[in-house]
XYZ file of C-alpha atoms in Angstrom:
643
model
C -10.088 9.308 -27.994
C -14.012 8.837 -27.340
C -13.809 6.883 -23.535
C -17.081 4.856 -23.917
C -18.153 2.949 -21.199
C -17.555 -0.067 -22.727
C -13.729 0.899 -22.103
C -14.606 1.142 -18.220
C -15.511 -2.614 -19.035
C -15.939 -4.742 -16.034
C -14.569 -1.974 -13.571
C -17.670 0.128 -14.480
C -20.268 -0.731 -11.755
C -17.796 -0.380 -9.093
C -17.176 2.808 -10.449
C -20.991 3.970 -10.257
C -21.524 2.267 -7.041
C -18.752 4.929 -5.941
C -19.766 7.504 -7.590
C -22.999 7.341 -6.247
C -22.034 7.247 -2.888
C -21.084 11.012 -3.340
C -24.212 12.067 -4.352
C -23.919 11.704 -8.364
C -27.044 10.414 -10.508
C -25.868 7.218 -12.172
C -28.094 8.485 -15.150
C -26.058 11.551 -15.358
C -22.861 9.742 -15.642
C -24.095 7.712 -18.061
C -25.408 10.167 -20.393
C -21.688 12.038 -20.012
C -19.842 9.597 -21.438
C -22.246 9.188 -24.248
C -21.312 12.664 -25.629
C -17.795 13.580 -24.144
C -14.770 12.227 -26.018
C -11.594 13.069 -24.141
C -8.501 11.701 -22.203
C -8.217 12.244 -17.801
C -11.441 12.862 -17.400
C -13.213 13.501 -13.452
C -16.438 13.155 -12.594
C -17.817 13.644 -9.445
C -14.268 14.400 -8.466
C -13.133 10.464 -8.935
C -10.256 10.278 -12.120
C -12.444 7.780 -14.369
C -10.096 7.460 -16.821
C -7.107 5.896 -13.842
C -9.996 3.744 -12.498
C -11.142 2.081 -16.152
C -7.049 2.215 -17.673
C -5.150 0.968 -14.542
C -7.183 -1.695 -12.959
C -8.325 -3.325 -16.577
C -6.627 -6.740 -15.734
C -8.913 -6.746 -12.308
C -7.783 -8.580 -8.949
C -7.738 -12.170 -7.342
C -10.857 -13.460 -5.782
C -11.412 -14.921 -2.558
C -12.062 -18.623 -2.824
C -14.354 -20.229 0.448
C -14.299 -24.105 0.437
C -16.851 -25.510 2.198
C -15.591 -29.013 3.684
C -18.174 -31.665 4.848
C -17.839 -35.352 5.902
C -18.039 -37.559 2.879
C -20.365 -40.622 4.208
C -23.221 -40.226 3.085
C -26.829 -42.089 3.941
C -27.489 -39.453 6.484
C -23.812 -37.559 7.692
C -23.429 -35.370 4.762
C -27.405 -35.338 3.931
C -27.387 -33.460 7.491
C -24.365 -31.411 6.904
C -24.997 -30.045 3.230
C -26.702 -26.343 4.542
C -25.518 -25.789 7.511
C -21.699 -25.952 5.959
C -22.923 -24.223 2.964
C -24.590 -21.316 5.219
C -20.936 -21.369 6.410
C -19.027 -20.330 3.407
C -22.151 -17.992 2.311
C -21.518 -15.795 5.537
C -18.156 -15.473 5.227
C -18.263 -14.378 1.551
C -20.979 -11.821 2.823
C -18.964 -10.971 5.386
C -15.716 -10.447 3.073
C -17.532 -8.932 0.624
C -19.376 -6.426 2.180
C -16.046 -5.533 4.773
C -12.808 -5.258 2.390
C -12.353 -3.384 -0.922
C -9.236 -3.672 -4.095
C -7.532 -0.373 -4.843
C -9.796 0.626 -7.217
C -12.329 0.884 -4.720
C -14.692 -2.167 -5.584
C -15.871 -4.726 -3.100
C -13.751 -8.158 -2.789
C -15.531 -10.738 -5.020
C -15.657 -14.052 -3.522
C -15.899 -17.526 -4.968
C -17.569 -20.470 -3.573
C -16.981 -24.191 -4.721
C -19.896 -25.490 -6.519
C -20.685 -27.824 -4.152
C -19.179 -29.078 -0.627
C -16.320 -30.577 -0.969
C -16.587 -34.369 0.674
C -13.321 -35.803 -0.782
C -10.628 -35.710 -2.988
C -12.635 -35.273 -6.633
C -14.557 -32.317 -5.515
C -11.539 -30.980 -3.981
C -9.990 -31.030 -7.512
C -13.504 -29.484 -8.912
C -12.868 -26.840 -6.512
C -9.569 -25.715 -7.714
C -10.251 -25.930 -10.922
C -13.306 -23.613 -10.641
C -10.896 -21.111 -8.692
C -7.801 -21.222 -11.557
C -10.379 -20.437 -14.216
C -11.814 -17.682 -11.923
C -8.800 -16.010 -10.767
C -8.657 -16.929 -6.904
C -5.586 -15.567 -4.773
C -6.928 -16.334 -1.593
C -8.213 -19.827 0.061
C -10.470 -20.228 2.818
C -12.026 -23.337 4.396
C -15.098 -23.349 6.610
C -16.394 -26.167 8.068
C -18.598 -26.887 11.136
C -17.917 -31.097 11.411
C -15.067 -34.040 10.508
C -13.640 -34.100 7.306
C -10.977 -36.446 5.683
C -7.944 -33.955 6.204
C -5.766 -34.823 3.240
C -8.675 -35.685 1.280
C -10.115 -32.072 1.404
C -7.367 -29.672 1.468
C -6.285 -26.693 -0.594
C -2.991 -28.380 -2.058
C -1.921 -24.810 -4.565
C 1.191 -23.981 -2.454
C 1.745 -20.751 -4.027
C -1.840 -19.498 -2.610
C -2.337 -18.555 0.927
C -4.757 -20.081 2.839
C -6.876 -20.673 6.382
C -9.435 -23.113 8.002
C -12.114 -22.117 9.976
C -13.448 -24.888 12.123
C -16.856 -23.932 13.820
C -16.573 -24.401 17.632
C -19.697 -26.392 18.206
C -20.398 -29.390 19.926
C -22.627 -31.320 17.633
C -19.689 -31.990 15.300
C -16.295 -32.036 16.260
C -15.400 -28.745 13.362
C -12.289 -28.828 15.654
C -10.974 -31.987 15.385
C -10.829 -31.424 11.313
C -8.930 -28.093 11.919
C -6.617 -29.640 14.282
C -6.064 -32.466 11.647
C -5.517 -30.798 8.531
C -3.379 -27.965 9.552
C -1.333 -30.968 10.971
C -1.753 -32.166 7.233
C -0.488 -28.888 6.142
C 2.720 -28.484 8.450
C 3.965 -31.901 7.527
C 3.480 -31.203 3.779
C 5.181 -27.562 4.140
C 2.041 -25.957 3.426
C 1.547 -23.350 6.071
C -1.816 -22.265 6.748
C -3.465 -20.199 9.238
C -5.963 -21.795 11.829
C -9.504 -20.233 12.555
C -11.701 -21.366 16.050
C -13.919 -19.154 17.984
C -13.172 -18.894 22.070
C -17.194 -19.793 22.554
C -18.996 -22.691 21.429
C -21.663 -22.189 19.220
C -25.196 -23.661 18.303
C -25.044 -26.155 15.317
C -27.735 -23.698 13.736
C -25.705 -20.114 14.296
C -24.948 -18.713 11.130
C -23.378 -15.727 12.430
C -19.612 -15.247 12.660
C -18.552 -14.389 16.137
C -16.342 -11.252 16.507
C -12.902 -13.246 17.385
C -13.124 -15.422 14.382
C -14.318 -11.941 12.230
C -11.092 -10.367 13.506
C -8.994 -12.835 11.931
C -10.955 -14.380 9.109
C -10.433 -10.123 7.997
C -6.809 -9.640 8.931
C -6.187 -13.011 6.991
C -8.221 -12.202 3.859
C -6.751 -8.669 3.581
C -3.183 -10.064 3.917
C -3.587 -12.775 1.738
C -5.162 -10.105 -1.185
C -2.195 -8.083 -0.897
C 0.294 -11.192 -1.597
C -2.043 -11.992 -4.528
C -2.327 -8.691 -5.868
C 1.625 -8.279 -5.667
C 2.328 -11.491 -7.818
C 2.958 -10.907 -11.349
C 3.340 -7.280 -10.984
C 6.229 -5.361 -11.582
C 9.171 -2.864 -9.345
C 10.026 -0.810 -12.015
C 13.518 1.031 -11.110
C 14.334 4.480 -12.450
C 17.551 4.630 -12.615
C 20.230 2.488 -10.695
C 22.027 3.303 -7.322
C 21.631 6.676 -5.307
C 24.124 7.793 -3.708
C 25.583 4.454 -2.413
C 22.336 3.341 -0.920
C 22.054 -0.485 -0.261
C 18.162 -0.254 -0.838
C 18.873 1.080 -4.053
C 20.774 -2.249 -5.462
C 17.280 -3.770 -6.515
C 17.465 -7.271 -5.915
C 15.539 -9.677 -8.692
C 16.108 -12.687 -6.435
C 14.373 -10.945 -3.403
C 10.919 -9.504 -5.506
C 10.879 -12.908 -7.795
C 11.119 -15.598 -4.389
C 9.204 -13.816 -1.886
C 7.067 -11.295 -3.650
C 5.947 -12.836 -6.932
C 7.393 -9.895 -8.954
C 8.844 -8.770 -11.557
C 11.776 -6.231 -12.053
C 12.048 -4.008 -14.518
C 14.289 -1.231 -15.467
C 15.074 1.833 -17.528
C 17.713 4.501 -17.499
C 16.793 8.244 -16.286
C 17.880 8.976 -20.364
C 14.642 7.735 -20.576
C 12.482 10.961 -19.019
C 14.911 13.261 -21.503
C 14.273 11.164 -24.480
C 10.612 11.510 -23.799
C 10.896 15.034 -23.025
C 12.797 16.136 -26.145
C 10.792 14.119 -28.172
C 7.465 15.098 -26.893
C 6.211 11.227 -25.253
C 3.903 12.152 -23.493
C 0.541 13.571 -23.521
C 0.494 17.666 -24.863
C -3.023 18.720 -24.009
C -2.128 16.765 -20.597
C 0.605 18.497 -20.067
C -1.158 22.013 -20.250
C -3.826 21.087 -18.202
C -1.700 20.268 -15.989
C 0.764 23.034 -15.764
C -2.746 25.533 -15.655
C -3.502 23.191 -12.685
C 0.128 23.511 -10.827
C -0.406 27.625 -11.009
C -3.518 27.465 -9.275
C -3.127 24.959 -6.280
C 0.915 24.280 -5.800
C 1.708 27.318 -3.906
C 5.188 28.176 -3.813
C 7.218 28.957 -0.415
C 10.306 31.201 -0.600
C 13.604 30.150 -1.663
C 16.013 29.650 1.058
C 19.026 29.187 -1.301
C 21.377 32.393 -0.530
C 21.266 35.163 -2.446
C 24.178 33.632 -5.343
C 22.729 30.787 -5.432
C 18.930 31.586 -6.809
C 18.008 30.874 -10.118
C 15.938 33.365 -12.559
C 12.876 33.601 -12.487
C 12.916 32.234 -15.924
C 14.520 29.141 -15.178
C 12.182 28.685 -12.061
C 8.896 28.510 -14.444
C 10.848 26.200 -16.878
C 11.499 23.410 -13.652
C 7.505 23.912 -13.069
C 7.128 22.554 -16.782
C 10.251 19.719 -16.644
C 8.802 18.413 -13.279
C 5.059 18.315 -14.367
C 6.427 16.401 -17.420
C 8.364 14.143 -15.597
C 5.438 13.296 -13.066
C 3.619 12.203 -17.069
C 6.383 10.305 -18.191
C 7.096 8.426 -14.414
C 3.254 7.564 -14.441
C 3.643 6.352 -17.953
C 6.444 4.250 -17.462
C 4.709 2.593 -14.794
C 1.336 1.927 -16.028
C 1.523 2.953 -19.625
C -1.254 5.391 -21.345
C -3.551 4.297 -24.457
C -3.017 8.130 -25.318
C 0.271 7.378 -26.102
C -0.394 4.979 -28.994
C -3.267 7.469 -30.382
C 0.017 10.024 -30.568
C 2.043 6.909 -32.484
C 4.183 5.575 -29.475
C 2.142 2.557 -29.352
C 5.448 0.726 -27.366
C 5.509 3.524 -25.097
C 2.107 3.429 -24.205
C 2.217 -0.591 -22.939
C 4.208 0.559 -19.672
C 6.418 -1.610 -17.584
C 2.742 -3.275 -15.522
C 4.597 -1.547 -12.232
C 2.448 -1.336 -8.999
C 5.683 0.360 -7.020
C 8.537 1.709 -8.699
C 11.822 3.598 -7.456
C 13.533 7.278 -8.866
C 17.253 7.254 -8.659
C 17.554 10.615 -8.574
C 20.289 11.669 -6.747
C 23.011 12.526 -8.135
C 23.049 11.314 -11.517
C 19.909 13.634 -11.958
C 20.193 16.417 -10.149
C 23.276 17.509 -10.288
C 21.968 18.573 -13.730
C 18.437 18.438 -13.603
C 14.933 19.838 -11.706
C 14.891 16.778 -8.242
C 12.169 14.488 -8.631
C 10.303 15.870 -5.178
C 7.322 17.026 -7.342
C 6.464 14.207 -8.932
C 7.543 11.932 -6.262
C 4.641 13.854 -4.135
C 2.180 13.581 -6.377
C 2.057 10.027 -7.565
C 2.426 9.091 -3.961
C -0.529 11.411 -3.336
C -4.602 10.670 -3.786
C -5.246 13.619 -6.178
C -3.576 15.199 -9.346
C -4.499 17.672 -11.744
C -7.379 14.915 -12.888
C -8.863 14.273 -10.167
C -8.875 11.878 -6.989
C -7.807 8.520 -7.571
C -5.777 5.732 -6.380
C -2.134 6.496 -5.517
C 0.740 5.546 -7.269
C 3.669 4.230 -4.980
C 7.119 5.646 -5.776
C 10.183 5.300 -3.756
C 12.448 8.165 -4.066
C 16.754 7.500 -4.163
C 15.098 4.102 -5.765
C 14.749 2.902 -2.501
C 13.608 -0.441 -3.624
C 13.165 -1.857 0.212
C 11.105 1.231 1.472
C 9.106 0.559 -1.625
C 7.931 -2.706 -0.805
C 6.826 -1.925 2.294
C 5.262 0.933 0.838
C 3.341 -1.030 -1.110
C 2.488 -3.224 1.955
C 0.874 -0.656 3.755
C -0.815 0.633 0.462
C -2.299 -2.493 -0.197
C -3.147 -3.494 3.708
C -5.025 0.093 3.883
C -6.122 1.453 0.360
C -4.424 4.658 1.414
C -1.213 7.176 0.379
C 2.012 6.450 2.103
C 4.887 8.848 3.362
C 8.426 8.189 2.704
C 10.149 9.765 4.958
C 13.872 9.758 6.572
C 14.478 8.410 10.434
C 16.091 11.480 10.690
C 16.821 12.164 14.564
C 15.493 11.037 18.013
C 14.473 14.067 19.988
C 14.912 13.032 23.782
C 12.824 15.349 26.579
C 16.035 16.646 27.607
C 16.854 17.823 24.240
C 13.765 19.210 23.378
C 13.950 21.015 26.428
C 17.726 22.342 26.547
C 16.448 23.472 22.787
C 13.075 25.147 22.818
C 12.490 25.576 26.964
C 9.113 22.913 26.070
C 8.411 19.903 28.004
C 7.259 17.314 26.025
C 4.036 15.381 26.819
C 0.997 13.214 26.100
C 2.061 10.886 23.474
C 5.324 12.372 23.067
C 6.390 12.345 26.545
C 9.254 9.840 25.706
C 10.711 11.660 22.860
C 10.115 12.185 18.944
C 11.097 10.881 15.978
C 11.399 13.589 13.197
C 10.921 12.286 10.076
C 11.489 13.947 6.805
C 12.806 13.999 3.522
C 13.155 15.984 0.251
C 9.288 15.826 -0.901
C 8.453 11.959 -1.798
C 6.020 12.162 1.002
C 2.164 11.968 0.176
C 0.379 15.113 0.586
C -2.694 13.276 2.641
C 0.176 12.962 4.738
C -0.464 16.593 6.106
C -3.370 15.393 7.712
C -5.936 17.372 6.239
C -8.761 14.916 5.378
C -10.945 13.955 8.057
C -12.476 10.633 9.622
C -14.940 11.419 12.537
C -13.856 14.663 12.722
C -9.978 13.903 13.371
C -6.864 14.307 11.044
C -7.212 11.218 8.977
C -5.648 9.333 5.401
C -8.342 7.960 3.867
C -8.846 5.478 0.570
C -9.458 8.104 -2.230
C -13.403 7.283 -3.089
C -13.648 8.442 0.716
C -11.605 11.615 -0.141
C -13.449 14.764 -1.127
C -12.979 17.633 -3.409
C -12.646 19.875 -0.180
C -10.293 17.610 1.468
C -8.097 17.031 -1.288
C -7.657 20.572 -1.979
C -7.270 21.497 2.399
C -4.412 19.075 1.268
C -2.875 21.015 -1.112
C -3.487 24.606 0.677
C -1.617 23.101 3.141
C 1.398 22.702 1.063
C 3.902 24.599 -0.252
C 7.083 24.190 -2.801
C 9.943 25.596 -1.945
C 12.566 26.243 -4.664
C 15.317 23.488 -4.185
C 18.043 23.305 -2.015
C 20.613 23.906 -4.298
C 23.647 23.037 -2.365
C 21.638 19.038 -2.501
C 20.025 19.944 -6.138
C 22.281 21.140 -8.458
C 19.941 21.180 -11.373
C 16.976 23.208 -8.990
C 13.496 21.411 -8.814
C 11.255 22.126 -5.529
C 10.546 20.010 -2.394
C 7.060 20.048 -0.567
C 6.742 21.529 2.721
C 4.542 20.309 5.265
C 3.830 19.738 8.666
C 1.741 16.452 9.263
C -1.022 16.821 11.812
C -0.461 15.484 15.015
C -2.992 12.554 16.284
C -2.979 10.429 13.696
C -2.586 6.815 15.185
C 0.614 5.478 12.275
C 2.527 2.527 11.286
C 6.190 2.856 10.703
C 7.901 -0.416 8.486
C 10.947 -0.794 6.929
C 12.122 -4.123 4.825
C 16.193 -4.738 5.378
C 17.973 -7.182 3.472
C 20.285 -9.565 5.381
C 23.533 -11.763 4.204
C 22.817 -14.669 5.313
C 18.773 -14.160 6.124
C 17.211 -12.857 3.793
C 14.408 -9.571 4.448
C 13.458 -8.831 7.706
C 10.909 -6.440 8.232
C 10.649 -4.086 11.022
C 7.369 -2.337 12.555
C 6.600 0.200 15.107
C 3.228 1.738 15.613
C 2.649 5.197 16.820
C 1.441 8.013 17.093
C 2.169 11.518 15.028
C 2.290 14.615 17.390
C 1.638 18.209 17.649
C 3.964 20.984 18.631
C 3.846 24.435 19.488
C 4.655 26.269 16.401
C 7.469 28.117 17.675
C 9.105 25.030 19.151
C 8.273 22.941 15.319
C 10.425 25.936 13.944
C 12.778 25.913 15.819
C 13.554 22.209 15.481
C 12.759 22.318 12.138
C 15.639 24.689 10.765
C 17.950 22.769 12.357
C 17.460 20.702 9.458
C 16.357 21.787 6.095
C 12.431 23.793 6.265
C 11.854 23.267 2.752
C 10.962 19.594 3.701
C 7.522 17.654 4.879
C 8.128 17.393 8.494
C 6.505 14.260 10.729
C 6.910 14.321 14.350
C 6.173 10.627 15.511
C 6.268 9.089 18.563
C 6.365 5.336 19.070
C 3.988 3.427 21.125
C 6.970 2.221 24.104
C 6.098 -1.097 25.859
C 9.397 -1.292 27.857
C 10.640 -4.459 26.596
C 13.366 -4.917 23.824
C 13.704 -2.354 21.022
C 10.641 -0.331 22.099
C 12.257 -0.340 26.045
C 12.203 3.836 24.934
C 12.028 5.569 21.627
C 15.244 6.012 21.787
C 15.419 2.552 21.617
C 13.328 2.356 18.710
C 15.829 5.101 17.215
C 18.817 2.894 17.982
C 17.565 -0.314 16.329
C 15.823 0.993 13.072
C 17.979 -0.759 10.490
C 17.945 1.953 7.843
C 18.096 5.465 6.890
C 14.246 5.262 5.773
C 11.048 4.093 6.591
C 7.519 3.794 5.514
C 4.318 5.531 7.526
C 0.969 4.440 7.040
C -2.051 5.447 8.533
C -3.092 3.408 11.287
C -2.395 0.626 13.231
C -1.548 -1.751 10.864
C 1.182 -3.844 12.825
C -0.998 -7.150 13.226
C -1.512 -7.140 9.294
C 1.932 -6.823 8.693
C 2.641 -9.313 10.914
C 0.233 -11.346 8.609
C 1.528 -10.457 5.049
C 4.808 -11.302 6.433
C 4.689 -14.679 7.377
C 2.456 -15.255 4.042
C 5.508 -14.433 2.697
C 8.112 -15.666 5.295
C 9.663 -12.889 5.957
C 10.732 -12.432 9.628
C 9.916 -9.719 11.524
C 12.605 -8.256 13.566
C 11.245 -5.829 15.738
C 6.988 -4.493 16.709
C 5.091 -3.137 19.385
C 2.172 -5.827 18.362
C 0.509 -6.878 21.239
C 0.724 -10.536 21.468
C -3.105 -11.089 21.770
C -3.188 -8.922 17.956
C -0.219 -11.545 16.408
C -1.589 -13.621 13.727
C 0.658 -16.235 11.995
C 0.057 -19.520 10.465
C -0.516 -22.421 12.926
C 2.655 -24.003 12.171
C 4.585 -21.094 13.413
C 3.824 -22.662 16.960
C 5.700 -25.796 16.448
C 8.886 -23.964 16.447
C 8.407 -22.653 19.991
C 5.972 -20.755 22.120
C 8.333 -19.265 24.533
C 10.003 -16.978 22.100
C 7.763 -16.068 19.024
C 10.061 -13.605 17.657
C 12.901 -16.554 17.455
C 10.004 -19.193 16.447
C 9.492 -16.398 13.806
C 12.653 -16.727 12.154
C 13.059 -20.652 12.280
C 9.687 -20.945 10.878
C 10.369 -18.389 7.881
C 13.726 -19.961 7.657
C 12.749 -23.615 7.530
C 9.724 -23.500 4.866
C 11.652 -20.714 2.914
C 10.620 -17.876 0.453
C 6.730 -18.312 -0.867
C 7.760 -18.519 -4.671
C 11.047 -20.541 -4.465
């Protein structure tokens, strides 16, 4: 196949905006893809070929609506640039501040003109349908007929910004329409600065910044979600309830779709060669150099050959092919004659059974669980895929969540045990402190976690996970130097396979979530932000085989506030609602908070500080003593997003 750059299509000046941020002539790019014809290609380090196949269908705009008071002869004569300046800061603003997973900067839409009543209300959202708008916005700096101006899509999350100023009472309007909105069952979120500002101030002050950004980047994610697909990989693992994907759950409150195939699926493909061949070699060549592998801690019986050990390396490289195929197709595909195969299932998370229907017979899915999660594969840096391993279909959404909130690799990992002080101590002879004072979480699992997760990329000169067109060459390979795969435990893997081992840098501030599904509720998310933490080697060992080494290793400690769940990590231990949670770089609590009740989803449990909390305005009519309670009426009484 000849990739032209008319197949990079409308993705291909992000792309060169990108690339030449690291340095690379735009010419020189150009003139590459005039006389190389091939499939995977990297240049500059970035995967091209991911960036122009998987993001072809694009993402949802950001619609601004300016509002203005319809009388006219001399109100809305007086109004017109000042409310216009309005909406043309904030798409600046947006613009130049958040970026899609491919890397390109949020494109905004603004209505045509300002929108005075009712007519150019319906102008406006007929301009955004026809340009693909997920997200609403309203600015306005005076009065405005409330019900005469509003965003009325109910399926489309949306704010108000009304200007604090004194000329014209912006606030009044705000206070009126998201009145309008509660007693239509609209929720929206409201926008007003703490200071007043001059009628001529054009600038956006950093309070209303702070949320008009946490709102915009929430509301993407929803957007992006709808009409995508959880593609599941099997069924049920090992009698895990997150494992019975619900339809109900991703179709109401998520906007998805769920797909599925049967494991048989990755040996049909393998025994009848669907999937890419010259692929496939480049990227075994690729495994050889840079996936180092540990020693086998299987007893001496239980090894396998050395023979059998090289044919797992080629079964699991093929099966990280055929998972990234299913999800997203592969044109290459059709050029081989699988032209059904190579359509995909249009997943943006998807979920491997595994366990034990798999590997009691075949090589574990760690590998390729690992790498799609990761930045970087054998062709190049590029956008993680999001896979949830045991088809963990509630770790995967909020997976996703924190992929879409941050641009950057997630670890799945395993709430595996709450190291107190005492224990530690009584253990090891260290006393914990700093950060970790209170106790550890150890988190860890068989291998689905990211390799950024080891901490080896860098963001002002500490342990970072960064959005891949951040991510060098050098810091994606630090990555995978820091890695090592260690034959599988065969007691757990029958069939063999190998698990990546690492130890994740300590530092790095993190976001733990996990989505549980209640009879009776509904999901309820939980968050807790953190911290992970270092250890003295010997002690990391020594905790460490206590469990299984030949696993990526976390050691997390929660951010305590002394109240509720987060009273003590232990605490935070004692509520988690499930075997598995989600970490994401960062402190991302206040956005999830956000997504959530976009959604209305409750949340059960954070460490959010109040002042950081941003929900729809509405949310306050069900109580201010209690927000967590309020929470759950509120998400209760207006019900699922997409119902």
């Amino acid at each position: 196949m000849r990739l032209r750059l008319f197949v990079i299509g409308g993705r291909r000046r992000g792309l060169l905006v990108i690339l030449q941020k690291r340095g690379i002539d735009s010419k020189r790019f150009q003139r590459y893809f005039r006389v190389i014809g091939n499939t995977n290609l990297s240049f500059g380090g970035i995967n091209v070929t991911d960036f122009a196949h998987r993001w072809q269908s694009g993402f949802p705009k950001i619609g601004i609506r300016p509002t203005i008071d319809g009388r006219r002869k001399g109100v809305r004569e007086s109004l017109e640039a000042q409310t216009m300046n309005m909406a043309q800061s904030v798409a600046k603003l947006l613009s130049e501040t958040l970026r899609y997973p491919n890397g390109e900067p949020v494109e905004c839409v603004i209505s045509d003109t300002c929108i005075g009543g009712v007519a150019e209300a319906a102008a406006s959202a007929d301009k955004f349908a026809k340009a693909g708008v997920g997200v609403s916005l309203t600015v306005t700096p005076c009065w405005c007929y409330g019900t005469e101006t509003m965003d009325m899509d109910p399926s489309i999350p949306k704010a108000v910004w009304g200007f604090n100023g004194t000329e014209r009472p912006g606030a009044v309007y705000l206070a009126a329409v998201l009145s309008g909105y509660a007693q239509k069952g609209l929720p929206a979120f409201g926008i007003y600065g703490e200071q007043v500002q001059d009628a001529g101030d054009t600038t956006v002050p950093e309070d209303v910044r702070e949320k008009i950004i946490g709102f915009a980047r929430a509301g993407l994610a929803v957007a992006i979600m709808r009409g995508k697909s959880y593609l599941s990989m099997g069924s049920v693992s090992m009698g895990i309830a997150g494992s019975i994907v619900n339809d109900q759950l991703f179709q109401e409150y998520l906007g998805m779709r769920t797909e599925y195939v049967d494991m048989s699926e990755f040996v049909r493909r393998m025994d009848e060669g669907i999937y890419d061949p010259a692929e496939f070699e480049k990227a075994l060549a690729w495994v050889k150099e840079n996936c180092a592998e540990g020693p086998d801690n299987n007893p001496p019986h239980l090894q396998m050959s050395r023979e059998r050990k090289d044919k797992d390396w080629e079964t699991v490289v093929q099966m990280t092919q055929i998972a990234r195929d299913l999800m997203i197709g592969n044109p290459r595909l059709a050029e081989l004659g699988f032209e059904e195969e190579a359509n995909g299932h249009h997943a943006i998370v998807s979920g491997f059974q595994g366990q034990r229907a798999w590997t009691d017979h075949f090589p574990n899915g760690d590998f390729h669980e690992a790498i799609l999660n990761s930045s970087f594969d054998w062709n190049g840096i590029r956008s993680p895929y999001i896979v949830a391993t045991e088809n963990d279909s509630l770790n995967g959404i909020v997976m996703l969540f924190g992929y879409l909130l941050t641009n950057t690799a997630q670890i799945f990992a395993d709430v595996r045990t709450f190291w107190s002080p005492d224990s530690v101590e009584r253990v090891t002879g260290h006393k914990l402190s700093g950060a970790a004072a209170g106790g550890i979480l150890h988190l860890i699992n068989s291998g689905p976690a990211a390799l950024d997760g080891t901490g080896e990329q860098q963001q002002d000169g500490k342990p970072a996970m960064k959005p891949f067109w951040e991510i060098s060459a050098d810091e994606a390979q630090r990555c995978l130097d820091a890695t090592s795969w260690r034959p599988a435990s065969v007691e757990y893997f029958r069939g063999g396979g190998y698990s990546s081992d690492y130890l994740t840098r300590g530092g790095m501030p993190m976001t733990m979530s996990r989505l549980n599904l209640v009879k009776g509720i509904g999901p309820v998310l939980q968050i807790a932000e953190g911290y992970s933490v270092d250890l003295p080697p010997e002690v990391h060992d020594t905790l460490d085989r206590r469990t299984d080494p030949t696993w990526p290793t976390t050691w997390f400690a929660p951010t305590v506030t002394g109240k509720g769940a987060f009273r003590s990590v232990y605490g935070v231990m004692d509520n988690w609602g499930a075997n598995h949670g989600s970490i994401s770089f960062g402190h991302i609590g206040a956005d999830l908070i956000t997504l959530a009740s976009i959604l209305r989803i409750p949340v059960s449990m954070h460490n959010v500080a109040e002042e950081r909390v941003f929900r729809p305005r509405a949310w306050g009519l069900f109580g201010t003593d209690n927000a967590e309670s309020a929470d759950f009426r509120a998400c209760t009484n207006f019900g699922p997003l997409y119902k």
